[in-house]
Amino acid sequence: MINTPRTLFQKIWDDHVVHRGEDGTCLIYIDRHLVHEVTSPQAFEGLRLAGRQVRRRDATLAVADHNVPTSDRSRGIDDEESRLQVQTLSDNCRAFGITLFDMNDKRQGIVHIIGPEQGFTQPGMTIVCGDSHTSTHGAFGALAFGIGTSEVEHVLATQTLIQKPAKSMRISVNGTLPPGVTAKDMILHIIGVIGTAGGTGYVIEYAGDAVRALSMEGRMTMCNMSIEAGARAGMVAPDDTTFAYIKGRPMAPQGSEFDQAVAYWRTLVSDDGATYDKDVVLAANDITPTVTWGTTPEDVLPITGYVPSSSDFLDINKRASVERMLDYMGLTPGTKLTDIPIDKVFIGSCTNGRIEDLRAVAHIAKGKKVATGVYAMVVPGSGLVKAQAEAEGIAQILKDAGFDWREPGCSMCLAMNADKLKPGERCAATSNRNFEGRQGRGGRTHLMSPAMAAAAAITGKLTDVRDVL
Amino acid sequence: MKKFTVLTGIAAPLRMMNIDTDIIIPKQFLKTIKRTGLGIHAFNDIRYNEDGSEKPDFILNKPAYRTAEILITGENFGCGSSREHAPWAILDFGIRCVIATSFADIFYNNSFKNGILPIVLPPEAVEQLMTESENNPALPLTIDLEKQTVTRGNQCSFSFDIDPFRKHCLLNGLDDIGLTEQNKTHIKNFEDHDRQKRSWLYRTGE
């Protein structure tokens, strides 16, 4: 009998079904569970109340990232509520026997940076975390998705989740990315094409030469923002780039077991003839350095563009939404994007807080100065990224250029700690969400690549990075 | 979890699309280690001025809708973060049902875990319900989960789809973990089999 061709998603799904109900609802096994301080306290409390234990302590890894200060940590956390939440995570990890990278651990960092960095993230796994950007780990050919706190508790207790299979979408980007265009531009462009709800109900597999040519860092940037298109997860089939990245990392398989794992990982590609519920094909050549102008990640434009007007849109609801966004963003239709001045620059986050991102920033900033009146902060994604950037001389280049070099964490991506925009402040950000109030109440966010953010820091306005290369 | 069977209540029309979880519950309220008490912060930035006073134009601040138990809104409701604080906040406010043209996946899923029923209806139906709730706020909406209907007086009735398993859990107020624990043997069998096939997954930290 000939097996039906399967997609990467179907293969991983099939390998994790514990039990299939008559109506198609499945109990699926979860290989890895990442935990952070914001979405876990109520889950641990639930376990405690029911007298339950953590089923796979060895498959669970915790870190404090959302609330931690990115300034000097020797004094601890000033904010009382933040301190309590971080302390609660420590207490819970100790009580339930879970490995924790606490605030002063060298390996501490953003949960989606440290998973891959430690080799905790591997191809073919199911990976969850109480955080929507868990989609990041799909870059390794894993099925990785964000869950709420009730499901965090469910996974802690049972190492499974109750799920129905998602629909499948393939997005192929063919050809070679032009100079100055990065993975971030590619994913912003994609969200602009399919919309913030375009991926709802789907798992997206990214394919095509332009995706294949990306480093693991670039693939992580793309998969990270799958959620901004509404997708349950994003993934890239693993290849030699993936295996080379994983080899030798502390939590990766070692020796002969690594070879066994690679043999299995190599089977994790979509079969020829596998069908997708939706297929999107894009040309890498059509993608330019891209920025957002509005308050949803689908509101993107090439940096060469102009602020739109509500009359540019057909849908009546979208028109109303555009009016609201222009007002919130303080933008006038017809303004050239490169004429928009900025107040702050935020470089970091689980989208763009990895070493390759910091190298890109240093490449643009080397020998230059942050524009007068602009405050630019760099928040490495983890303690190890920070140490590597310091060893490579990147930190010195950035400090010399006038960037503020900070401690690792989520920081001003969501502004839960002390790092936030003031009302009306405009920020060039390498993070993932430009929602109203996301970086601070009344703050105005423009999403872009690290190189574009660096260029904006130097000129003091939104800038086409190709002009400063 | 509280059962959901039949709900009759005031419906508030919230005319916005892409209402994200940062709008539903901003980050400063995520520092809590409890599930309760978030209702007063629901929709904080569009509900209150900086000084804490209410914005009179916000729908849930208007006298006719202050006791709303149903929210009618635009597409892609609940997009963004996985924070369960979003459904906790609206539930704590008193909302047990949200009607929209579409929902973001994680919010949709989180709602069921908290006894909130998210209902997807076609744009025309949502528009009609919204307009009627604007014109006649006092006339309540009735949601019957068993029959899968939304009705408003004698004027209109719409039926909606729902996954049978989720319906069953909501009607009976069932806790997922309890259900899954009935499958303990399946889980153990899966692990024993998987350990043979992918041994490296059972090494970390041991």
Coordinates of N, CA and C in Angstrom, one line a residue, chain B residues 11-206:
Chain B
A11 N -26.9 43.1 25.6 CA -25.8 42.9 24.7 C -25.2 44.3 24.4
A12 N -23.9 44.4 24.6 CA -23.2 45.7 24.3 C -22.5 45.6 22.9
P13 N -22.8 46.6 22.0 CA -22.1 46.6 20.7 C -20.8 47.3 20.8
L14 N -19.7 46.7 20.5 CA -18.4 47.3 20.5 C -17.9 47.3 19.1
R15 N -18.1 48.5 18.5 CA -17.8 48.6 17.0 C -16.3 48.8 16.8
M16 N -15.5 47.8 16.8 CA -14.1 47.9 16.5 C -13.7 46.5 15.9
M17 N -12.7 46.5 15.0 CA -12.2 45.3 14.5 C -10.8 45.1 15.2
N18 N -10.3 43.9 15.1 CA -8.9 43.6 15.7 C -8.7 44.1 17.1
I19 N -9.7 43.8 18.0 CA -9.5 44.2 19.4 C -8.5 43.2 19.9
D20 N -7.3 43.7 20.3 CA -6.2 42.8 20.7 C -6.3 42.6 22.2
T21 N -5.5 41.7 22.7 CA -5.5 41.4 24.1 C -4.8 42.5 24.9
D22 N -4.0 43.3 24.3 CA -3.5 44.5 25.0 C -4.6 45.5 25.2
I23 N -5.6 45.6 24.3 CA -6.7 46.5 24.6 C -7.6 45.9 25.7
I24 N -7.8 44.6 25.6 CA -8.7 43.9 26.6 C -8.2 44.0 28.0
I25 N -6.9 43.8 28.1 CA -6.2 43.9 29.4 C -4.8 44.3 29.3
P26 N -4.5 45.5 29.5 CA -3.1 46.0 29.3 C -2.1 45.3 30.3
K27 N -0.8 45.3 29.9 CA 0.2 44.6 30.5 C 0.4 44.9 32.0
Q28 N 0.1 46.1 32.5 CA 0.4 46.4 33.9 C -0.5 45.6 34.8
F29 N -1.6 45.0 34.3 CA -2.5 44.2 35.1 C -2.1 42.7 35.1
L30 N -1.1 42.4 34.3 CA -0.7 40.9 34.2 C 0.2 40.5 35.3
K31 N 0.5 41.5 36.2 CA 1.4 41.1 37.3 C 0.8 40.4 38.4
T32 N -0.5 40.2 38.3 CA -1.3 39.6 39.4 C -0.9 38.1 39.4
I33 N -1.0 37.5 40.6 CA -0.8 36.0 40.6 C -2.2 35.3 40.9
K34 N -3.3 36.1 40.7 CA -4.6 35.5 40.9 C -5.4 35.6 39.5
R35 N -6.5 34.9 39.5 CA -7.4 34.9 38.3 C -8.5 35.9 38.4
T36 N -8.8 36.4 39.6 CA -10.0 37.2 39.9 C -9.6 38.7 40.0
G37 N -10.6 39.5 40.0 CA -10.4 41.0 40.3 C -9.9 41.8 39.1
L38 N -9.9 41.2 37.9 CA -9.4 42.0 36.7 C -10.5 42.8 36.0
G39 N -11.8 42.5 36.4 CA -12.9 43.1 35.8 C -12.9 44.7 35.7
I40 N -12.4 45.3 36.8 CA -12.4 46.8 36.8 C -11.3 47.3 35.8
H41 N -10.4 46.4 35.4 CA -9.3 46.9 34.5 C -9.6 46.5 33.0
A42 N -10.7 45.7 32.8 CA -11.0 45.3 31.4 C -11.1 46.5 30.5
F43 N -10.5 46.4 29.4 CA -10.5 47.5 28.4 C -9.9 48.8 28.9
N44 N -9.0 48.7 29.9 CA -8.6 49.9 30.6 C -8.3 51.2 29.8
D45 N -7.5 51.1 28.8 CA -7.1 52.3 28.1 C -8.2 52.9 27.2
I46 N -9.1 52.1 26.8 CA -10.2 52.8 26.0 C -11.5 53.0 26.9
R47 N -11.4 52.6 28.2 CA -12.5 52.7 29.1 C -12.3 53.9 30.1
Y48 N -11.0 54.2 30.4 CA -10.7 55.2 31.4 C -9.7 56.2 30.8
N49 N -9.8 57.5 31.3 CA -8.8 58.5 31.0 C -7.6 58.2 31.9
E50 N -6.5 58.9 31.6 CA -5.3 58.8 32.3 C -5.5 59.0 33.8
D51 N -6.4 60.0 34.2 CA -6.6 60.3 35.6 C -7.5 59.3 36.3
G52 N -8.0 58.2 35.5 CA -8.8 57.2 36.1 C -10.3 57.4 36.0
S53 N -10.7 58.6 35.5 CA -12.1 58.9 35.2 C -12.6 58.1 34.0
E54 N -13.9 57.9 34.0 CA -14.4 57.1 32.9 C -14.5 57.9 31.6
K55 N -14.3 57.2 30.5 CA -14.6 57.9 29.2 C -16.0 57.7 28.9
P56 N -16.8 58.7 28.8 CA -18.3 58.5 28.7 C -18.7 57.9 27.4
D57 N -17.9 58.0 26.4 CA -18.3 57.4 25.1 C -18.1 55.9 25.0
F58 N -17.3 55.4 25.9 CA -17.0 53.9 25.8 C -18.3 53.1 26.1
I59 N -18.6 52.2 25.3 CA -19.9 51.5 25.3 C -20.2 51.0 26.7
L60 N -19.2 50.3 27.4 CA -19.6 49.7 28.7 C -19.7 50.7 29.8
N61 N -19.4 52.0 29.5 CA -19.6 53.1 30.5 C -20.9 53.7 30.3
K62 N -21.6 53.4 29.3 CA -23.0 54.0 29.1 C -24.0 53.3 29.9
P63 N -24.9 54.1 30.6 CA -25.8 53.5 31.6 C -26.5 52.2 31.0
A64 N -26.9 52.3 29.8 CA -27.7 51.2 29.2 C -27.0 49.9 29.1
Y65 N -25.6 49.9 29.1 CA -24.8 48.7 28.8 C -23.9 48.3 30.0
R66 N -24.0 49.0 31.1 CA -23.1 48.7 32.2 C -23.2 47.3 32.8
T67 N -24.4 46.8 32.6 CA -24.6 45.4 33.1 C -24.6 44.4 32.0
A68 N -24.0 44.7 30.9 CA -24.0 43.8 29.7 C -23.4 42.5 30.1
E69 N -23.9 41.4 29.6 CA -23.4 40.1 29.8 C -22.9 39.5 28.5
I70 N -23.2 40.2 27.4 CA -22.9 39.7 26.1 C -22.2 40.9 25.4
L71 N -21.2 40.6 24.6 CA -20.4 41.6 23.8 C -20.6 41.2 22.4
I72 N -20.9 42.2 21.5 CA -21.0 42.0 20.1 C -19.9 42.9 19.5
T73 N -19.1 42.3 18.7 CA -17.9 43.0 18.2 C -17.5 42.6 16.8
G74 N -16.4 43.2 16.3 CA -16.0 43.0 14.9 C -15.0 41.9 14.8
E75 N -14.4 41.8 13.6 CA -13.6 40.6 13.3 C -12.2 40.5 14.1
N76 N -11.8 39.3 14.2 CA -10.4 39.0 14.8 C -10.4 39.5 16.3
F77 N -11.4 39.3 17.0 CA -11.4 39.7 18.4 C -10.4 38.8 19.2
G78 N -9.7 39.4 20.1 CA -8.8 38.7 21.0 C -7.4 38.4 20.3
C79 N -7.1 39.1 19.2 CA -5.8 38.8 18.6 C -4.6 39.2 19.5
G80 N -3.5 38.6 19.3 CA -2.3 39.0 20.0 C -1.9 37.9 21.0
S81 N -1.7 38.3 22.2 CA -1.0 37.5 23.2 C -1.9 36.3 23.7
S82 N -1.2 35.4 24.4 CA -2.0 34.2 24.8 C -2.5 34.4 26.2
R83 N -2.3 35.6 26.8 CA -2.7 35.9 28.2 C -4.2 35.5 28.5
E84 N -4.3 34.6 29.4 CA -5.7 34.2 29.8 C -6.3 35.3 30.6
H85 N -5.5 36.3 31.0 CA -6.0 37.4 31.7 C -7.1 38.1 30.9
A86 N -7.1 38.0 29.6 CA -8.1 38.6 28.8 C -9.5 38.0 29.0
P87 N -9.7 36.7 28.9 CA -11.0 36.2 29.3 C -11.3 36.3 30.8
W88 N -10.3 36.2 31.6 CA -10.5 36.4 33.1 C -11.1 37.8 33.3
A89 N -10.5 38.8 32.6 CA -11.0 40.2 32.8 C -12.4 40.4 32.4
I90 N -12.8 39.9 31.2 CA -14.1 40.2 30.7 C -15.1 39.3 31.5
L91 N -14.7 38.1 31.9 CA -15.6 37.3 32.8 C -15.8 38.0 34.1
D92 N -14.8 38.5 34.7 CA -14.9 39.2 36.0 C -15.8 40.5 35.9
F93 N -15.8 41.1 34.7 CA -16.6 42.2 34.4 C -18.1 41.8 34.4
G94 N -18.3 40.5 34.0 CA -19.7 40.0 33.9 C -20.1 39.5 32.5
I95 N -19.1 39.5 31.6 CA -19.4 39.0 30.2 C -19.3 37.5 30.2
R96 N -20.3 36.8 29.7 CA -20.3 35.4 29.5 C -20.3 34.9 28.1
C97 N -20.5 35.8 27.2 CA -20.6 35.5 25.8 C -20.1 36.6 24.9
V98 N -19.3 36.3 23.9 CA -18.8 37.3 22.9 C -19.2 36.8 21.6
I99 N -19.9 37.7 20.8 CA -20.3 37.4 19.5 C -19.5 38.2 18.5
A100 N -18.8 37.6 17.5 CA -18.0 38.3 16.6 C -18.0 37.6 15.2
T101 N -17.5 38.3 14.2 CA -17.4 37.6 12.9 C -16.2 36.6 12.9
S102 N -15.2 36.9 13.7 CA -14.1 35.9 13.9 C -13.3 36.2 15.1
F103 N -12.6 35.2 15.6 CA -11.8 35.3 16.8 C -10.4 34.8 16.5
A104 N -9.5 35.3 17.3 CA -8.1 34.8 17.3 C -8.1 33.4 18.0
D105 N -7.3 32.5 17.5 CA -7.4 31.1 18.0 C -7.2 30.9 19.5
I106 N -6.1 31.6 20.0 CA -5.8 31.3 21.4 C -6.9 31.9 22.4
F107 N -7.3 33.1 22.0 CA -8.4 33.7 22.8 C -9.6 32.8 22.8
Y108 N -10.0 32.4 21.6 CA -11.2 31.5 21.4 C -11.1 30.3 22.3
N109 N -9.9 29.7 22.3 CA -9.6 28.5 23.1 C -9.7 28.8 24.6
N110 N -9.0 29.9 25.0 CA -9.0 30.3 26.4 C -10.4 30.6 26.9
S111 N -11.3 31.1 26.1 CA -12.6 31.4 26.6 C -13.4 30.2 27.1
F112 N -13.3 29.1 26.3 CA -14.0 27.9 26.7 C -13.5 27.4 28.0
K113 N -12.2 27.6 28.3 CA -11.7 27.1 29.6 C -12.2 27.8 30.8
N114 N -12.9 28.9 30.5 CA -13.4 29.8 31.6 C -14.9 30.0 31.6
G115 N -15.6 29.1 30.8 CA -17.0 29.2 30.8 C -17.6 30.3 30.0
I116 N -16.7 30.9 29.2 CA -17.2 32.0 28.3 C -17.5 31.4 26.9
L117 N -18.7 31.7 26.3 CA -19.0 31.1 25.0 C -18.7 32.2 23.9
P118 N -17.7 31.9 23.1 CA -17.5 32.8 21.9 C -18.3 32.3 20.7
I119 N -19.1 33.1 20.1 CA -19.9 32.7 19.0 C -19.5 33.4 17.7
V120 N -19.3 32.7 16.7 CA -19.0 33.3 15.4 C -20.2 33.3 14.5
L121 N -20.6 34.5 14.0 CA -21.7 34.6 13.1 C -21.3 35.4 11.9
P122 N -22.0 35.2 10.8 CA -21.6 35.9 9.6 C -21.8 37.4 9.7
P123 N -21.0 38.2 8.9 CA -21.0 39.7 9.1 C -22.4 40.3 9.1
E124 N -23.3 39.8 8.3 CA -24.6 40.4 8.2 C -25.4 40.2 9.5
A125 N -25.2 39.1 10.1 CA -25.9 38.8 11.3 C -25.4 39.6 12.5
V126 N -24.0 39.7 12.5 CA -23.4 40.5 13.5 C -23.8 42.0 13.4
E127 N -23.8 42.5 12.2 CA -24.2 43.8 11.9 C -25.7 44.1 12.4
Q128 N -26.5 43.1 12.1 CA -27.9 43.3 12.5 C -28.1 43.3 14.0
L129 N -27.4 42.4 14.7 CA -27.5 42.3 16.2 C -26.9 43.6 16.8
M130 N -25.8 44.1 16.2 CA -25.1 45.3 16.7 C -26.1 46.5 16.5
T131 N -26.7 46.6 15.4 CA -27.6 47.8 15.1 C -28.8 47.7 16.1
E132 N -29.3 46.5 16.2 CA -30.5 46.4 17.1 C -30.1 46.7 18.6
S133 N -28.9 46.3 19.0 CA -28.5 46.6 20.4 C -28.2 48.0 20.6
E134 N -27.8 48.7 19.5 CA -27.7 50.2 19.6 C -29.0 50.9 19.7
N135 N -30.0 50.4 18.9 CA -31.3 51.1 18.8 C -32.2 50.8 20.0
N136 N -32.0 49.6 20.5 CA -32.9 49.2 21.6 C -32.1 48.4 22.7
P137 N -31.3 49.1 23.4 CA -30.4 48.4 24.4 C -31.1 47.5 25.4
A138 N -32.3 47.9 25.8 CA -32.9 47.2 26.9 C -33.5 45.9 26.5
L139 N -33.7 45.6 25.2 CA -34.2 44.3 24.8 C -33.1 43.3 24.9
P140 N -33.2 42.3 25.8 CA -32.1 41.4 25.9 C -31.9 40.4 24.8
L141 N -30.8 39.8 24.8 CA -30.5 38.7 23.8 C -30.5 37.4 24.6
T142 N -31.0 36.4 23.9 CA -30.9 35.0 24.6 C -30.0 34.1 23.8
I143 N -29.1 33.5 24.5 CA -28.2 32.5 23.9 C -28.5 31.2 24.5
D144 N -28.9 30.3 23.6 CA -29.2 28.9 24.0 C -28.1 28.0 23.5
L145 N -27.3 27.5 24.3 CA -26.1 26.7 23.8 C -26.6 25.3 23.4
E146 N -27.5 24.7 24.1 CA -28.0 23.4 23.7 C -28.6 23.4 22.2
K147 N -29.5 24.5 22.0 CA -30.1 24.6 20.7 C -29.2 25.3 19.7
Q148 N -28.1 25.9 20.2 CA -27.1 26.7 19.3 C -27.8 27.8 18.6
T149 N -28.6 28.6 19.4 CA -29.3 29.8 18.8 C -29.0 31.1 19.6
V150 N -29.0 32.2 18.8 CA -29.0 33.5 19.4 C -30.3 34.2 19.0
T151 N -31.2 34.6 20.0 CA -32.5 35.2 19.6 C -32.6 36.5 20.3
R152 N -33.4 37.4 19.7 CA -33.6 38.7 20.2 C -35.1 39.0 20.1
G153 N -35.8 38.9 21.3 CA -37.2 39.1 21.3 C -37.9 38.1 20.2
N154 N -38.8 38.7 19.5 CA -39.4 37.8 18.4 C -38.8 38.2 17.1
Q155 N -37.8 39.2 17.1 CA -37.3 39.8 15.9 C -36.4 38.9 15.0
C156 N -35.5 38.3 15.7 CA -34.6 37.5 14.9 C -34.0 36.4 15.6
S157 N -33.5 35.4 14.9 CA -32.9 34.3 15.5 C -31.8 33.8 14.6
F158 N -30.7 33.5 15.1 CA -29.6 33.0 14.3 C -29.1 31.7 14.9
S159 N -28.6 30.8 14.1 CA -28.0 29.6 14.7 C -26.5 29.6 14.5
F160 N -25.8 29.0 15.4 CA -24.3 29.1 15.3 C -23.7 27.7 15.4
D161 N -22.5 27.5 14.9 CA -21.8 26.3 15.0 C -20.9 26.2 16.2
I162 N -20.7 25.1 16.7 CA -19.8 24.9 17.8 C -19.3 23.5 17.8
D163 N -18.0 23.3 18.1 CA -17.4 22.0 18.2 C -18.1 21.2 19.3
P164 N -18.6 19.9 18.9 CA -19.4 19.1 19.9 C -18.7 18.9 21.2
F165 N -17.4 18.6 21.2 CA -16.7 18.4 22.4 C -16.7 19.6 23.3
R166 N -16.4 20.8 22.7 CA -16.4 22.0 23.5 C -17.8 22.3 24.1
K167 N -18.8 22.1 23.3 CA -20.2 22.3 23.7 C -20.5 21.4 24.9
H168 N -20.1 20.2 24.8 CA -20.4 19.2 25.9 C -19.7 19.7 27.2
C169 N -18.4 20.1 27.1 CA -17.7 20.6 28.2 C -18.3 21.8 28.9
L170 N -18.8 22.7 28.0 CA -19.4 24.0 28.5 C -20.7 23.7 29.1
L171 N -21.5 22.9 28.5 CA -22.9 22.6 29.0 C -22.8 22.0 30.4
N172 N -21.8 21.2 30.6 CA -21.6 20.4 31.8 C -20.6 21.0 32.8
G173 N -20.0 22.1 32.4 CA -19.0 22.7 33.2 C -17.8 21.8 33.5
L174 N -17.3 21.0 32.5 CA -16.3 20.0 32.8 C -14.9 20.6 32.8
D175 N -14.1 20.0 33.6 CA -12.7 20.4 33.8 C -11.8 19.5 32.9
D176 N -11.1 20.1 32.0 CA -10.3 19.3 31.0 C -9.3 18.4 31.7
I177 N -8.6 18.8 32.7 CA -7.6 18.0 33.3 C -8.2 16.7 33.9
G178 N -9.4 16.9 34.5 CA -10.1 15.7 35.0 C -10.4 14.7 33.9
L179 N -10.8 15.2 32.7 CA -11.1 14.4 31.6 C -9.9 13.6 31.1
T180 N -8.8 14.4 31.0 CA -7.6 13.8 30.4 C -7.0 12.8 31.4
E181 N -7.2 13.0 32.7 CA -6.6 12.0 33.6 C -7.3 10.6 33.4
Q182 N -8.5 10.6 32.8 CA -9.1 9.3 32.5 C -8.3 8.5 31.5
N183 N -7.4 9.3 30.8 CA -6.6 8.7 29.7 C -5.2 8.3 30.2
K184 N -5.0 8.3 31.4 CA -3.6 8.1 32.0 C -2.9 6.9 31.4
T185 N -3.6 5.8 31.2 CA -3.0 4.6 30.6 C -2.5 4.9 29.2
H186 N -3.3 5.6 28.4 CA -2.9 5.9 27.0 C -1.6 6.8 27.1
I187 N -1.6 7.7 28.0 CA -0.4 8.6 28.1 C 0.9 7.7 28.4
K188 N 0.7 6.9 29.4 CA 1.8 6.0 29.8 C 2.3 5.1 28.6
N189 N 1.3 4.6 27.9 CA 1.6 3.7 26.8 C 2.4 4.5 25.7
F190 N 1.9 5.7 25.5 CA 2.5 6.6 24.5 C 4.0 6.8 24.8
E191 N 4.2 7.1 26.1 CA 5.6 7.4 26.6 C 6.5 6.2 26.4
D192 N 6.0 5.0 26.8 CA 6.8 3.8 26.7 C 7.2 3.5 25.3
H193 N 6.2 3.7 24.4 CA 6.5 3.4 23.0 C 7.4 4.5 22.4
D194 N 7.2 5.8 22.7 CA 8.0 6.9 22.2 C 9.4 6.8 22.7
R195 N 9.6 6.4 23.9 CA 10.9 6.3 24.5 C 11.8 5.3 23.7
Q196 N 11.2 4.3 23.1 CA 11.9 3.4 22.2 C 12.4 4.1 20.9
K197 N 11.4 4.9 20.4 CA 11.6 5.5 19.1 C 12.5 6.7 19.2
R198 N 12.3 7.6 20.2 CA 13.0 8.9 20.3 C 13.6 9.0 21.7
S199 N 14.6 8.1 21.9 CA 15.1 8.1 23.3 C 15.7 9.4 23.8
W200 N 16.2 10.2 22.9 CA 16.9 11.4 23.2 C 15.9 12.5 23.9
L201 N 14.6 12.2 23.7 CA 13.7 13.2 24.2 C 13.4 12.9 25.7
Y202 N 14.0 11.8 26.2 CA 13.8 11.5 27.6 C 15.1 11.5 28.4
R203 N 15.9 12.5 28.0 CA 17.2 12.6 28.7 C 17.4 13.9 29.5
T204 N 16.9 15.0 28.9 CA 17.2 16.3 29.4 C 17.0 16.4 30.9
G205 N 18.0 16.9 31.6 CA 17.9 17.2 33.0 C 17.7 16.0 33.9
E206 N 17.8 14.8 33.4 CA 17.6 13.6 34.2 C 18.9 13.3 34.9

